[in-house]
């Protein structure tokens, strides 16, 4: 992940396929299907423990490993906290 980050300068998220109920996981929708191991694709939607995961056409979950670029900070500054002052 770090090597890919250093190569591209873009944030990286480790993910894997998880068939079945994804309501207890972070679900990722990618721009293009991940058809092989090691495939890289842009994330178009990322939902933490969705109430209705079937609304996303995805069986991909975030494993909980991230390498984030500095581009995240302006986005966080624009994000309003939700319930219990948690960022959603």
Coordinates of N, CA and C in Angstrom, one line a residue:
X1 N 0.8 -1.2 0.0 CA 0.0 0.0 0.0 C 0.9 1.3 0.0
X2 N 1.9 1.2 0.8 CA 2.8 2.4 0.9 C 3.5 2.6 -0.5
X3 N 3.9 1.5 -1.1 CA 4.6 1.6 -2.4 C 3.7 2.2 -3.4
X4 N 2.4 1.7 -3.4 CA 1.4 2.2 -4.4 C 1.2 3.7 -4.1
X5 N 1.1 4.1 -2.8 CA 0.9 5.5 -2.5 C 2.0 6.3 -2.9
X6 N 3.2 5.9 -2.7 CA 4.4 6.6 -3.1 C 4.5 6.7 -4.7
X7 N 4.0 5.7 -5.4 CA 4.0 5.7 -6.8 C 2.9 6.7 -7.4
X8 N 1.8 6.8 -6.7 CA 0.6 7.5 -7.3 C 0.4 8.8 -6.6
X9 N 0.7 8.9 -5.3 CA 0.4 10.1 -4.5 C -1.1 10.1 -4.1
X10 N -1.8 9.0 -4.4 CA -3.2 8.9 -4.0 C -3.5 8.0 -2.8
X11 N -4.5 8.4 -2.1 CA -4.9 7.6 -0.9 C -5.1 6.1 -1.3
X12 N -4.8 5.2 -0.4 CA -5.0 3.8 -0.6 C -5.9 3.2 0.5
X13 N -6.7 2.3 0.1 CA -7.6 1.5 1.0 C -7.4 0.0 0.8
X14 N -7.1 -0.7 1.8 CA -7.0 -2.2 1.6 C -8.5 -2.7 1.7
X15 N -8.8 -3.5 0.7 CA -10.2 -4.1 0.7 C -10.1 -5.5 0.2
X16 N -11.3 -6.2 0.5 CA -11.4 -7.6 0.1 C -12.9 -7.9 -0.2
X17 N -13.1 -8.9 -1.0 CA -14.5 -9.4 -1.3 C -15.0 -10.1 0.0
X18 N -16.3 -9.8 0.2 CA -16.9 -10.4 1.4 C -18.4 -10.7 1.0
X19 N -18.6 -11.9 0.4 CA -20.0 -12.2 0.1 C -20.9 -12.3 1.3
X20 N -22.1 -12.0 1.1 CA -23.1 -12.1 2.2 C -23.4 -10.8 2.8
X21 N -23.9 -10.8 4.1 CA -24.3 -9.6 4.8 C -23.1 -8.7 5.1
X22 N -23.2 -7.5 4.6 CA -22.1 -6.5 4.9 C -22.5 -5.4 5.8
X23 N -23.6 -5.6 6.6 CA -24.1 -4.5 7.4 C -23.1 -4.2 8.6
X24 N -22.2 -5.1 8.9 CA -21.2 -4.9 10.0 C -19.9 -4.4 9.5
X25 N -19.8 -4.0 8.2 CA -18.5 -3.7 7.6 C -18.6 -2.3 6.9
X26 N -17.5 -1.8 6.5 CA -17.4 -0.7 5.6 C -17.5 -1.2 4.2
X27 N -18.5 -0.8 3.5 CA -18.8 -1.3 2.1 C -18.2 -0.3 1.1
X28 N -17.5 -0.7 0.1 CA -16.9 0.1 -0.9 C -17.5 -0.2 -2.3
X29 N -17.9 0.8 -3.0 CA -18.3 0.7 -4.4 C -17.2 1.3 -5.2
X30 N -16.7 0.5 -6.2 CA -15.6 1.0 -7.0 C -16.1 1.4 -8.4
X31 N -15.3 2.2 -9.1 CA -15.7 2.7 -10.4 C -15.8 1.6 -11.4
X32 N -14.9 0.6 -11.3 CA -14.9 -0.6 -12.2 C -14.8 -1.8 -11.3
X33 N -15.3 -3.0 -11.8 CA -15.3 -4.2 -11.0 C -13.8 -4.6 -10.7
X34 N -13.6 -5.2 -9.6 CA -12.3 -5.8 -9.2 C -12.4 -7.2 -9.6
X35 N -11.8 -7.6 -10.7 CA -11.9 -8.9 -11.2 C -10.7 -9.8 -10.9
X36 N -9.7 -9.2 -10.3 CA -8.5 -10.1 -9.9 C -7.8 -9.5 -8.7
X37 N -7.1 -10.3 -8.0 CA -6.4 -9.8 -6.8 C -5.4 -8.8 -7.2
X38 N -5.3 -7.8 -6.4 CA -4.3 -6.7 -6.6 C -4.8 -5.6 -7.6
X39 N -6.0 -5.8 -8.0 CA -6.6 -4.8 -8.9 C -6.8 -3.4 -8.2
X40 N -6.5 -2.3 -8.9 CA -6.7 -1.0 -8.3 C -7.9 -0.3 -9.0
X41 N -8.7 0.3 -8.3 CA -9.9 1.0 -8.9 C -10.2 2.2 -8.0
X42 N -10.7 3.3 -8.6 CA -11.2 4.4 -7.8 C -12.4 4.1 -7.0
X43 N -12.5 4.5 -5.8 CA -13.6 4.3 -4.9 C -14.6 5.5 -5.2
X44 N -15.9 5.1 -5.5 CA -16.9 6.1 -5.8 C -17.9 6.2 -4.6
X45 N -17.9 5.2 -3.8 CA -18.8 5.4 -2.6 C -18.2 4.5 -1.5
X46 N -18.3 5.0 -0.3 CA -17.7 4.3 0.9 C -18.7 4.5 2.0
X47 N -19.3 3.4 2.5 CA -20.4 3.6 3.5 C -20.0 2.7 4.7
X48 N -19.9 3.3 5.9 CA -19.5 2.6 7.1 C -20.8 1.9 7.7
X49 N -20.7 0.6 7.8 CA -21.8 -0.2 8.3 C -23.2 0.2 7.8
X50 N -23.4 0.0 6.6 CA -24.7 0.5 6.0 C -25.9 -0.2 6.6
X51 N -27.0 0.5 6.8 CA -28.3 -0.1 7.2 C -28.8 -1.0 6.2
X52 N -28.6 -0.7 4.9 CA -29.1 -1.5 3.8 C -28.0 -1.7 2.8
X53 N -27.0 -2.6 3.1 CA -25.9 -2.8 2.2 C -26.3 -3.2 0.8
X54 N -27.4 -3.8 0.6 CA -27.8 -4.3 -0.7 C -28.1 -3.1 -1.6
X55 N -28.2 -1.9 -1.1 CA -28.4 -0.8 -2.0 C -27.2 -0.5 -2.8
X56 N -26.0 -1.0 -2.4 CA -24.8 -0.8 -3.2 C -24.6 -2.1 -4.0
X57 N -24.2 -2.0 -5.2 CA -23.9 -3.2 -6.0 C -22.5 -3.6 -5.8
X58 N -22.2 -4.1 -4.6 CA -20.8 -4.3 -4.2 C -20.7 -5.4 -3.2
X59 N -19.7 -6.3 -3.2 CA -19.4 -7.2 -2.2 C -18.0 -7.0 -1.7
X60 N -17.6 -5.7 -1.7 CA -16.2 -5.3 -1.3 C -16.3 -4.6 0.0
X61 N -15.5 -5.0 0.9 CA -15.4 -4.3 2.2 C -14.0 -3.8 2.5
X62 N -13.9 -2.7 3.3 CA -12.7 -2.1 3.7 C -12.1 -3.0 4.8
X63 N -10.9 -3.3 4.8 CA -10.2 -4.2 5.8 C -9.8 -3.3 7.0
X64 N -9.8 -2.0 6.8 CA -9.4 -1.2 8.0 C -8.0 -0.7 7.9
X65 N -7.3 -0.8 6.8 CA -6.0 -0.3 6.6 C -6.0 0.8 5.5
X66 N -5.5 2.0 5.9 CA -5.6 3.2 5.0 C -4.3 3.9 4.9
X67 N -3.9 4.4 3.8 CA -2.8 5.3 3.6 C -3.4 6.5 3.0
X68 N -3.5 7.7 3.7 CA -4.2 8.8 3.2 C -3.3 9.9 2.8
X69 N -3.7 10.6 1.7 CA -2.9 11.8 1.3 C -3.3 13.0 2.0
X70 N -2.6 14.0 1.9 CA -2.9 15.3 2.6 C -4.2 15.9 2.1
X71 N -4.7 15.4 0.9 CA -6.0 15.9 0.4 C -7.1 15.7 1.3
X72 N -7.0 14.8 2.3 CA -8.1 14.5 3.2 C -8.4 15.6 4.1
X73 N -7.4 16.5 4.5 CA -7.7 17.5 5.5 C -8.7 18.6 5.1
X74 N -8.6 19.1 3.9 CA -9.7 20.1 3.5 C -11.1 19.4 3.4
X75 N -11.1 18.2 3.0 CA -12.4 17.5 3.0 C -13.0 17.3 4.4
X76 N -12.1 17.0 5.4 CA -12.6 16.9 6.8 C -13.0 18.2 7.3
X77 N -12.4 19.3 7.0 CA -12.7 20.6 7.4 C -14.1 21.0 6.9
X78 N -14.5 20.5 5.7 CA -15.8 20.8 5.2 C -16.9 19.9 5.7
X79 N -16.5 18.8 6.3 CA -17.5 17.8 6.7 C -18.1 18.2 8.1
X80 N -19.4 18.2 8.2 CA -20.1 18.5 9.4 C -20.3 17.2 10.2
X81 N -20.1 17.2 11.5 CA -20.3 16.0 12.3 C -21.8 15.6 12.3
X82 N -22.0 14.3 12.4 CA -23.4 13.8 12.5 C -23.8 13.6 14.0
X83 N -24.6 12.5 14.2 CA -25.0 12.2 15.5 C -23.8 12.0 16.5
X84 N -24.0 12.4 17.7 CA -23.0 12.3 18.7 C -21.6 12.9 18.3
X85 N -21.7 13.9 17.4 CA -20.5 14.6 17.0 C -19.5 13.7 16.3
X86 N -20.0 12.7 15.6 CA -19.2 11.7 14.9 C -19.3 12.1 13.4
X87 N -18.1 12.0 12.7 CA -18.1 12.3 11.3 C -18.5 11.1 10.5
X88 N -19.6 11.3 9.7 CA -20.1 10.1 8.9 C -19.6 10.1 7.5

